[in-house]
Amino acid sequence: MNREWLEKDFYKELGVSSSATPDEVKKAYRKMARDLHPDKNPGDTKAEERFKAVSEAHAVLSDPEKRKEYDEARRLFASGGFGRGGFSPGGGYTGQGGFSEFNLGDIFGGGAATADGGLGDLLGGLFNRGGGAGTRASSRPRRGSDVETETTLGFREAAQGVTVPLRMTSPSPCTTCHGSGAKPGTSPRVCPHCNGTGVISRNQGAFGFSEPCEDCRGTGSIIDDPCSDCRGTGIQNRTRTITVRIPPGVRDGQRIRLASQGEAGLRGAPAGDLFVTVHVSQDKVFGRNGEDLTLVLPVSYAELVLGTTVSVPTLDGRVGVKVPPGTADGRTLRVRGRGVPKRGGGAGDLLVTVKVAVPQKLDDNASEALRHYAEAEKEGGFDPRAGWAGA
């Protein structure tokens, strides 16, 4: 954790309470990120700064481990856990006559790495101080945070698959030093003082003490000539365009993971992942039921009675659908293999539901013909309400 975290209220940045659920945090971030995105506010430096602040808040609060660390550190400071007469950030007891070199990492971290990290890891990471497990953990490369974004596709694009460019502003490896933090043409060197461990250990009586190496500040390496663009961090905020291949058949709300396309790790550490949530807009013709496409086909009464063949659209052209004579209104006809492509190959079906379109007005000839038909129908013994329970 960075010192600056304690000076910022990430919950306030996102407008959520400290007890907000992960879904509430995600929802608040998405709304604010859409409103503040640099593409939507070109030239607005204030909006750009707010976008960076909101992105930083989300990066911490969306990561369970970082959020736990952040909450614990704020709780300790709010309760005065590091106040007068307590333990100092460096690990020493600050009351009168107390020790000045006592290390919290040695107490709670046990002097060695533990499965859960312990309070020693928390405090060691918090101040980049204190020896033992906390310092060793902080000197190891830390993977970058995962990043989330959204895109909206047309119905047919989502069904058939499409390649879309995503423009993002996020922490990325410095393009000048390629993430090393060192000036181009140079490389970080192993710290000779701590031999790359980032920790200096010493004994005092029956106790052993560890403290971060002052030469490399606990990182284990020294950059003699820092990169001027990223100031030795190996990371810089930049706008980039990523080409994302959306597979056929993606559903509304589905998340697509792009490995190593998220936030850059510190000084060459692995990057996080990018998660793209896909929203699919509705189509005027097609609906979807699993892997099957659905559509409603308007037909006339005569076409249902006499039968016909009607041309209907599909995702990749048109196909003739045969309506058998005597087809009932509302019947669904199946055209196999003309639906949504399946991941393992093949495709679903096209389901065509016929629906009678009733004319609102007929000319005299059509009206007269229809009356003759009705009389002939009655003489033939047809009763549309025969067997109806309400008769």
PDB file of C-alpha atoms in Angstrom, residues 15-215:
ATOM      1  CA  GLY A  15     -19.945   8.086  -3.857  1.00  0.00           C
ATOM      2  CA  VAL A  16     -20.509   4.814  -1.990  1.00  0.00           C
ATOM      3  CA  SER A  17     -20.479   3.839   1.678  1.00  0.00           C
ATOM      4  CA  SER A  18     -17.643   1.896   3.280  1.00  0.00           C
ATOM      5  CA  SER A  19     -19.972  -1.103   3.503  1.00  0.00           C
ATOM      6  CA  ALA A  20     -20.788  -1.060  -0.221  1.00  0.00           C
ATOM      7  CA  THR A  21     -20.886  -4.447  -1.927  1.00  0.00           C
ATOM      8  CA  PRO A  22     -18.537  -5.240  -4.851  1.00  0.00           C
ATOM      9  CA  ASP A  23     -21.486  -4.873  -7.233  1.00  0.00           C
ATOM     10  CA  GLU A  24     -22.322  -1.428  -5.805  1.00  0.00           C
ATOM     11  CA  VAL A  25     -18.698  -0.342  -6.195  1.00  0.00           C
ATOM     12  CA  LYS A  26     -18.620  -1.617  -9.789  1.00  0.00           C
ATOM     13  CA  LYS A  27     -21.930   0.066 -10.674  1.00  0.00           C
ATOM     14  CA  ALA A  28     -20.836   3.430  -9.236  1.00  0.00           C
ATOM     15  CA  TYR A  29     -17.497   3.265 -11.058  1.00  0.00           C
ATOM     16  CA  ARG A  30     -19.051   2.411 -14.408  1.00  0.00           C
ATOM     17  CA  LYS A  31     -21.466   5.335 -14.234  1.00  0.00           C
ATOM     18  CA  MET A  32     -18.780   7.847 -13.247  1.00  0.00           C
ATOM     19  CA  ALA A  33     -16.231   6.483 -15.730  1.00  0.00           C
ATOM     20  CA  ARG A  34     -18.703   6.885 -18.584  1.00  0.00           C
ATOM     21  CA  ASP A  35     -19.454  10.491 -17.594  1.00  0.00           C
ATOM     22  CA  LEU A  36     -15.820  11.479 -16.986  1.00  0.00           C
ATOM     23  CA  HIS A  37     -14.040   9.566 -19.761  1.00  0.00           C
ATOM     24  CA  PRO A  38     -11.560  11.785 -21.689  1.00  0.00           C
ATOM     25  CA  ASP A  39     -13.211  10.817 -24.976  1.00  0.00           C
ATOM     26  CA  LYS A  40     -16.453  12.346 -23.721  1.00  0.00           C
ATOM     27  CA  ASN A  41     -14.756  15.434 -22.269  1.00  0.00           C
ATOM     28  CA  PRO A  42     -11.983  16.410 -24.705  1.00  0.00           C
ATOM     29  CA  GLY A  43      -9.749  19.165 -23.349  1.00  0.00           C
ATOM     30  CA  ASP A  44     -11.414  19.152 -19.894  1.00  0.00           C
ATOM     31  CA  THR A  45      -8.472  18.718 -17.508  1.00  0.00           C
ATOM     32  CA  LYS A  46     -10.715  18.748 -14.450  1.00  0.00           C
ATOM     33  CA  ALA A  47     -12.764  15.845 -15.808  1.00  0.00           C
ATOM     34  CA  GLU A  48      -9.547  14.006 -16.702  1.00  0.00           C
ATOM     35  CA  GLU A  49      -8.222  14.366 -13.139  1.00  0.00           C
ATOM     36  CA  ARG A  50     -11.533  13.145 -11.715  1.00  0.00           C
ATOM     37  CA  PHE A  51     -11.428  10.203 -14.132  1.00  0.00           C
ATOM     38  CA  LYS A  52      -7.951   9.270 -12.866  1.00  0.00           C
ATOM     39  CA  ALA A  53      -9.079   9.590  -9.236  1.00  0.00           C
ATOM     40  CA  VAL A  54     -12.157   7.466  -9.829  1.00  0.00           C
ATOM     41  CA  SER A  55     -10.082   4.839 -11.666  1.00  0.00           C
ATOM     42  CA  GLU A  56      -7.587   4.708  -8.785  1.00  0.00           C
ATOM     43  CA  ALA A  57     -10.403   4.336  -6.253  1.00  0.00           C
ATOM     44  CA  HIS A  58     -11.952   1.521  -8.246  1.00  0.00           C
ATOM     45  CA  ALA A  59      -8.594  -0.242  -8.651  1.00  0.00           C
ATOM     46  CA  VAL A  60      -8.286  -0.416  -4.850  1.00  0.00           C
ATOM     47  CA  LEU A  61     -11.880  -1.091  -3.822  1.00  0.00           C
ATOM     48  CA  SER A  62     -12.511  -3.704  -6.527  1.00  0.00           C
ATOM     49  CA  ASP A  63      -9.526  -5.782  -5.382  1.00  0.00           C
ATOM     50  CA  PRO A  64     -10.522  -7.700  -2.187  1.00  0.00           C
ATOM     51  CA  GLU A  65      -6.949  -7.822  -0.855  1.00  0.00           C
ATOM     52  CA  LYS A  66      -6.212  -4.148  -1.527  1.00  0.00           C
ATOM     53  CA  ARG A  67      -9.564  -3.090  -0.072  1.00  0.00           C
ATOM     54  CA  LYS A  68      -8.975  -5.106   3.084  1.00  0.00           C
ATOM     55  CA  GLU A  69      -5.531  -3.564   3.470  1.00  0.00           C
ATOM     56  CA  TYR A  70      -6.887  -0.068   2.829  1.00  0.00           C
ATOM     57  CA  ASP A  71      -9.775  -0.469   5.301  1.00  0.00           C
ATOM     58  CA  GLU A  72      -7.513  -1.861   8.032  1.00  0.00           C
ATOM     59  CA  ALA A  73      -4.984   0.938   7.675  1.00  0.00           C
ATOM     60  CA  ARG A  74      -7.706   3.628   7.794  1.00  0.00           C
ATOM     61  CA  ARG A  75      -9.216   1.968  10.866  1.00  0.00           C
ATOM     62  CA  LEU A  76      -5.889   1.909  12.669  1.00  0.00           C
ATOM     63  CA  PHE A  77      -5.194   5.551  11.923  1.00  0.00           C
ATOM     64  CA  ALA A  78      -8.727   6.641  12.799  1.00  0.00           C
ATOM     65  CA  SER A  79      -8.487   4.933  16.183  1.00  0.00           C
ATOM     66  CA  GLY A  80      -5.092   6.472  16.890  1.00  0.00           C
ATOM     67  CA  GLY A  81      -3.331   3.137  16.653  1.00  0.00           C
ATOM     68  CA  PHE A  82      -0.161   4.915  15.608  1.00  0.00           C
ATOM     69  CA  GLY A  83      -0.574   7.871  17.866  1.00  0.00           C
ATOM     70  CA  ARG A  84       1.270   9.054  20.945  1.00  0.00           C
ATOM     71  CA  GLY A  85       2.558   6.311  23.151  1.00  0.00           C
ATOM     72  CA  GLY A  86       1.834   3.670  20.499  1.00  0.00           C
ATOM     73  CA  PHE A  87       3.903   2.008  17.856  1.00  0.00           C
ATOM     74  CA  SER A  88       5.548   4.190  15.259  1.00  0.00           C
ATOM     75  CA  PRO A  89       5.360   3.499  11.520  1.00  0.00           C
ATOM     76  CA  GLY A  90       8.936   2.310  11.607  1.00  0.00           C
ATOM     77  CA  GLY A  91       8.068  -0.202  14.276  1.00  0.00           C
ATOM     78  CA  GLY A  92       9.385   1.530  17.419  1.00  0.00           C
ATOM     79  CA  TYR A  93       7.477   2.204  20.609  1.00  0.00           C
ATOM     80  CA  THR A  94       7.258   5.996  20.981  1.00  0.00           C
ATOM     81  CA  GLY A  95       6.394   6.318  24.652  1.00  0.00           C
ATOM     82  CA  GLN A  96       8.958   7.731  27.046  1.00  0.00           C
ATOM     83  CA  GLY A  97      11.820   5.384  27.638  1.00  0.00           C
ATOM     84  CA  GLY A  98      10.529   3.006  24.940  1.00  0.00           C
ATOM     85  CA  PHE A  99      12.415   1.306  22.163  1.00  0.00           C
ATOM     86  CA  SER A 100      13.028   3.160  18.955  1.00  0.00           C
ATOM     87  CA  GLU A 101      13.939   0.201  16.738  1.00  0.00           C
ATOM     88  CA  PHE A 102      11.295  -2.379  17.720  1.00  0.00           C
ATOM     89  CA  ASN A 103       9.740  -3.848  14.575  1.00  0.00           C
ATOM     90  CA  LEU A 104       6.045  -4.640  14.188  1.00  0.00           C
ATOM     91  CA  GLY A 105       6.851  -6.895  11.268  1.00  0.00           C
ATOM     92  CA  ASP A 106       8.972  -9.076  13.576  1.00  0.00           C
ATOM     93  CA  ILE A 107       6.067  -9.471  16.011  1.00  0.00           C
ATOM     94  CA  PHE A 108       3.146 -10.023  13.694  1.00  0.00           C
ATOM     95  CA  GLY A 109       4.970 -11.358  10.680  1.00  0.00           C
ATOM     96  CA  GLY A 110       7.009 -13.833  12.680  1.00  0.00           C
ATOM     97  CA  GLY A 111      10.141 -12.870  10.751  1.00  0.00           C
ATOM     98  CA  ALA A 112       9.065 -15.016   7.830  1.00  0.00           C
ATOM     99  CA  ALA A 113       6.446 -15.020   5.111  1.00  0.00           C
ATOM    100  CA  THR A 114       3.080 -16.455   6.178  1.00  0.00           C
ATOM    101  CA  ALA A 115       0.100 -17.617   4.231  1.00  0.00           C
ATOM    102  CA  ASP A 116      -2.125 -14.704   5.159  1.00  0.00           C
ATOM    103  CA  GLY A 117       0.585 -12.081   5.424  1.00  0.00           C
ATOM    104  CA  GLY A 118      -0.365 -11.047   8.974  1.00  0.00           C
ATOM    105  CA  LEU A 119      -0.426  -7.522  10.366  1.00  0.00           C
ATOM    106  CA  GLY A 120       3.311  -7.313   9.794  1.00  0.00           C
ATOM    107  CA  ASP A 121       2.776  -7.561   6.055  1.00  0.00           C
ATOM    108  CA  LEU A 122       0.065  -4.947   6.244  1.00  0.00           C
ATOM    109  CA  LEU A 123       2.152  -2.419   8.114  1.00  0.00           C
ATOM    110  CA  GLY A 124       5.345  -3.248   6.248  1.00  0.00           C
ATOM    111  CA  GLY A 125       3.588  -2.716   2.944  1.00  0.00           C
ATOM    112  CA  LEU A 126       1.834   0.382   4.239  1.00  0.00           C
ATOM    113  CA  PHE A 127       4.974   2.347   4.969  1.00  0.00           C
ATOM    114  CA  ASN A 128       7.481   0.478   2.801  1.00  0.00           C
ATOM    115  CA  ARG A 129       9.294   0.109   6.092  1.00  0.00           C
ATOM    116  CA  GLY A 130       9.765  -2.502   8.736  1.00  0.00           C
ATOM    117  CA  GLY A 131      11.667  -5.716   8.081  1.00  0.00           C
ATOM    118  CA  GLY A 132      10.741  -9.343   7.919  1.00  0.00           C
ATOM    119  CA  ALA A 133       7.962 -10.660   5.755  1.00  0.00           C
ATOM    120  CA  GLY A 134       6.432  -7.252   5.119  1.00  0.00           C
ATOM    121  CA  THR A 135       9.522  -5.830   3.441  1.00  0.00           C
ATOM    122  CA  ARG A 136      10.265  -8.936   1.432  1.00  0.00           C
ATOM    123  CA  ALA A 137       6.710  -8.992   0.154  1.00  0.00           C
ATOM    124  CA  SER A 138       6.840  -5.331  -0.807  1.00  0.00           C
ATOM    125  CA  SER A 139      10.115  -5.785  -2.697  1.00  0.00           C
ATOM    126  CA  ARG A 140       8.642  -8.521  -4.886  1.00  0.00           C
ATOM    127  CA  PRO A 141       7.067  -7.387  -8.180  1.00  0.00           C
ATOM    128  CA  ARG A 142       3.337  -6.841  -7.763  1.00  0.00           C
ATOM    129  CA  ARG A 143       0.912  -7.743 -10.503  1.00  0.00           C
ATOM    130  CA  GLY A 144      -1.096  -4.854 -11.904  1.00  0.00           C
ATOM    131  CA  SER A 145      -4.788  -4.463 -11.110  1.00  0.00           C
ATOM    132  CA  ASP A 146      -7.502  -5.793 -13.368  1.00  0.00           C
ATOM    133  CA  VAL A 147      -9.320  -3.186 -15.465  1.00  0.00           C
ATOM    134  CA  GLU A 148     -12.963  -3.224 -16.529  1.00  0.00           C
ATOM    135  CA  THR A 149     -14.576  -1.533 -19.500  1.00  0.00           C
ATOM    136  CA  GLU A 150     -17.756  -1.847 -21.568  1.00  0.00           C
ATOM    137  CA  THR A 151     -18.774  -1.940 -25.212  1.00  0.00           C
ATOM    138  CA  THR A 152     -22.134  -2.008 -26.986  1.00  0.00           C
ATOM    139  CA  LEU A 153     -22.731  -4.166 -30.067  1.00  0.00           C
ATOM    140  CA  GLY A 154     -25.545  -4.487 -32.534  1.00  0.00           C
ATOM    141  CA  PHE A 155     -27.599  -7.673 -32.284  1.00  0.00           C
ATOM    142  CA  ARG A 156     -26.223  -9.119 -35.511  1.00  0.00           C
ATOM    143  CA  GLU A 157     -22.622  -8.195 -34.627  1.00  0.00           C
ATOM    144  CA  ALA A 158     -22.965 -10.066 -31.338  1.00  0.00           C
ATOM    145  CA  ALA A 159     -24.518 -13.090 -33.034  1.00  0.00           C
ATOM    146  CA  GLN A 160     -21.948 -13.345 -35.827  1.00  0.00           C
ATOM    147  CA  GLY A 161     -18.855 -12.097 -33.982  1.00  0.00           C
ATOM    148  CA  VAL A 162     -16.943  -8.915 -34.669  1.00  0.00           C
ATOM    149  CA  THR A 163     -13.603  -7.209 -34.053  1.00  0.00           C
ATOM    150  CA  VAL A 164     -13.932  -3.862 -32.274  1.00  0.00           C
ATOM    151  CA  PRO A 165     -11.350  -1.243 -31.226  1.00  0.00           C
ATOM    152  CA  LEU A 166     -11.510  -0.108 -27.582  1.00  0.00           C
ATOM    153  CA  ARG A 167      -9.933   3.222 -26.655  1.00  0.00           C
ATOM    154  CA  MET A 168      -8.814   3.296 -23.030  1.00  0.00           C
ATOM    155  CA  THR A 169      -6.929   5.575 -20.669  1.00  0.00           C
ATOM    156  CA  SER A 170      -5.233   3.568 -17.918  1.00  0.00           C
ATOM    157  CA  PRO A 171      -1.843   2.908 -16.249  1.00  0.00           C
ATOM    158  CA  SER A 172       0.312   1.091 -18.793  1.00  0.00           C
ATOM    159  CA  PRO A 173       3.970   0.101 -19.159  1.00  0.00           C
ATOM    160  CA  CYS A 174       6.089   3.128 -19.976  1.00  0.00           C
ATOM    161  CA  THR A 175       6.763   3.106 -23.704  1.00  0.00           C
ATOM    162  CA  THR A 176      10.115   4.822 -23.233  1.00  0.00           C
ATOM    163  CA  CYS A 177      11.734   2.359 -20.797  1.00  0.00           C
ATOM    164  CA  HIS A 178       9.418  -0.594 -21.536  1.00  0.00           C
ATOM    165  CA  GLY A 179       8.465  -0.833 -17.866  1.00  0.00           C
ATOM    166  CA  SER A 180      11.958  -1.141 -16.380  1.00  0.00           C
ATOM    167  CA  GLY A 181      11.982   2.343 -14.862  1.00  0.00           C
ATOM    168  CA  ALA A 182      15.528   2.930 -16.135  1.00  0.00           C
ATOM    169  CA  LYS A 183      16.631   5.394 -18.780  1.00  0.00           C
ATOM    170  CA  PRO A 184      16.786   3.799 -22.252  1.00  0.00           C
ATOM    171  CA  GLY A 185      20.173   2.186 -22.780  1.00  0.00           C
ATOM    172  CA  THR A 186      20.600   1.470 -19.048  1.00  0.00           C
ATOM    173  CA  SER A 187      19.269  -1.191 -16.680  1.00  0.00           C
ATOM    174  CA  PRO A 188      18.557  -1.393 -12.942  1.00  0.00           C
ATOM    175  CA  ARG A 189      21.372  -3.019 -11.008  1.00  0.00           C
ATOM    176  CA  VAL A 190      21.233  -5.255  -7.964  1.00  0.00           C
ATOM    177  CA  CYS A 191      21.646  -3.285  -4.775  1.00  0.00           C
ATOM    178  CA  PRO A 192      25.151  -4.112  -3.419  1.00  0.00           C
ATOM    179  CA  HIS A 193      24.185  -3.134   0.137  1.00  0.00           C
ATOM    180  CA  CYS A 194      21.424  -5.756   0.571  1.00  0.00           C
ATOM    181  CA  ASN A 195      22.406  -8.085  -2.295  1.00  0.00           C
ATOM    182  CA  GLY A 196      18.982  -7.632  -3.872  1.00  0.00           C
ATOM    183  CA  THR A 197      16.922  -8.684  -0.837  1.00  0.00           C
ATOM    184  CA  GLY A 198      15.719  -5.176  -0.024  1.00  0.00           C
ATOM    185  CA  VAL A 199      16.317  -5.889   3.685  1.00  0.00           C
ATOM    186  CA  ILE A 200      19.156  -5.215   6.085  1.00  0.00           C
ATOM    187  CA  SER A 201      19.237  -7.508   9.144  1.00  0.00           C
ATOM    188  CA  ARG A 202      21.183  -7.023  12.337  1.00  0.00           C
ATOM    189  CA  ASN A 203      21.342  -8.597  15.781  1.00  0.00           C
ATOM    190  CA  GLN A 204      21.057  -6.820  19.101  1.00  0.00           C
ATOM    191  CA  GLY A 205      21.426  -9.114  22.043  1.00  0.00           C
ATOM    192  CA  ALA A 206      18.866 -11.923  21.892  1.00  0.00           C
ATOM    193  CA  PHE A 207      16.794 -10.140  19.283  1.00  0.00           C
ATOM    194  CA  GLY A 208      17.099  -9.930  15.550  1.00  0.00           C
ATOM    195  CA  PHE A 209      15.990  -6.810  13.723  1.00  0.00           C
ATOM    196  CA  SER A 210      15.302  -6.114  10.092  1.00  0.00           C
ATOM    197  CA  GLU A 211      14.821  -2.844   8.300  1.00  0.00           C
ATOM    198  CA  PRO A 212      14.482  -1.794   4.679  1.00  0.00           C
ATOM    199  CA  CYS A 213      17.659  -1.108   2.835  1.00  0.00           C
ATOM    200  CA  GLU A 214      18.132   2.652   2.667  1.00  0.00           C
ATOM    201  CA  ASP A 215      20.110   2.476  -0.562  1.00  0.00           C
TER     202      ASP A 215
END
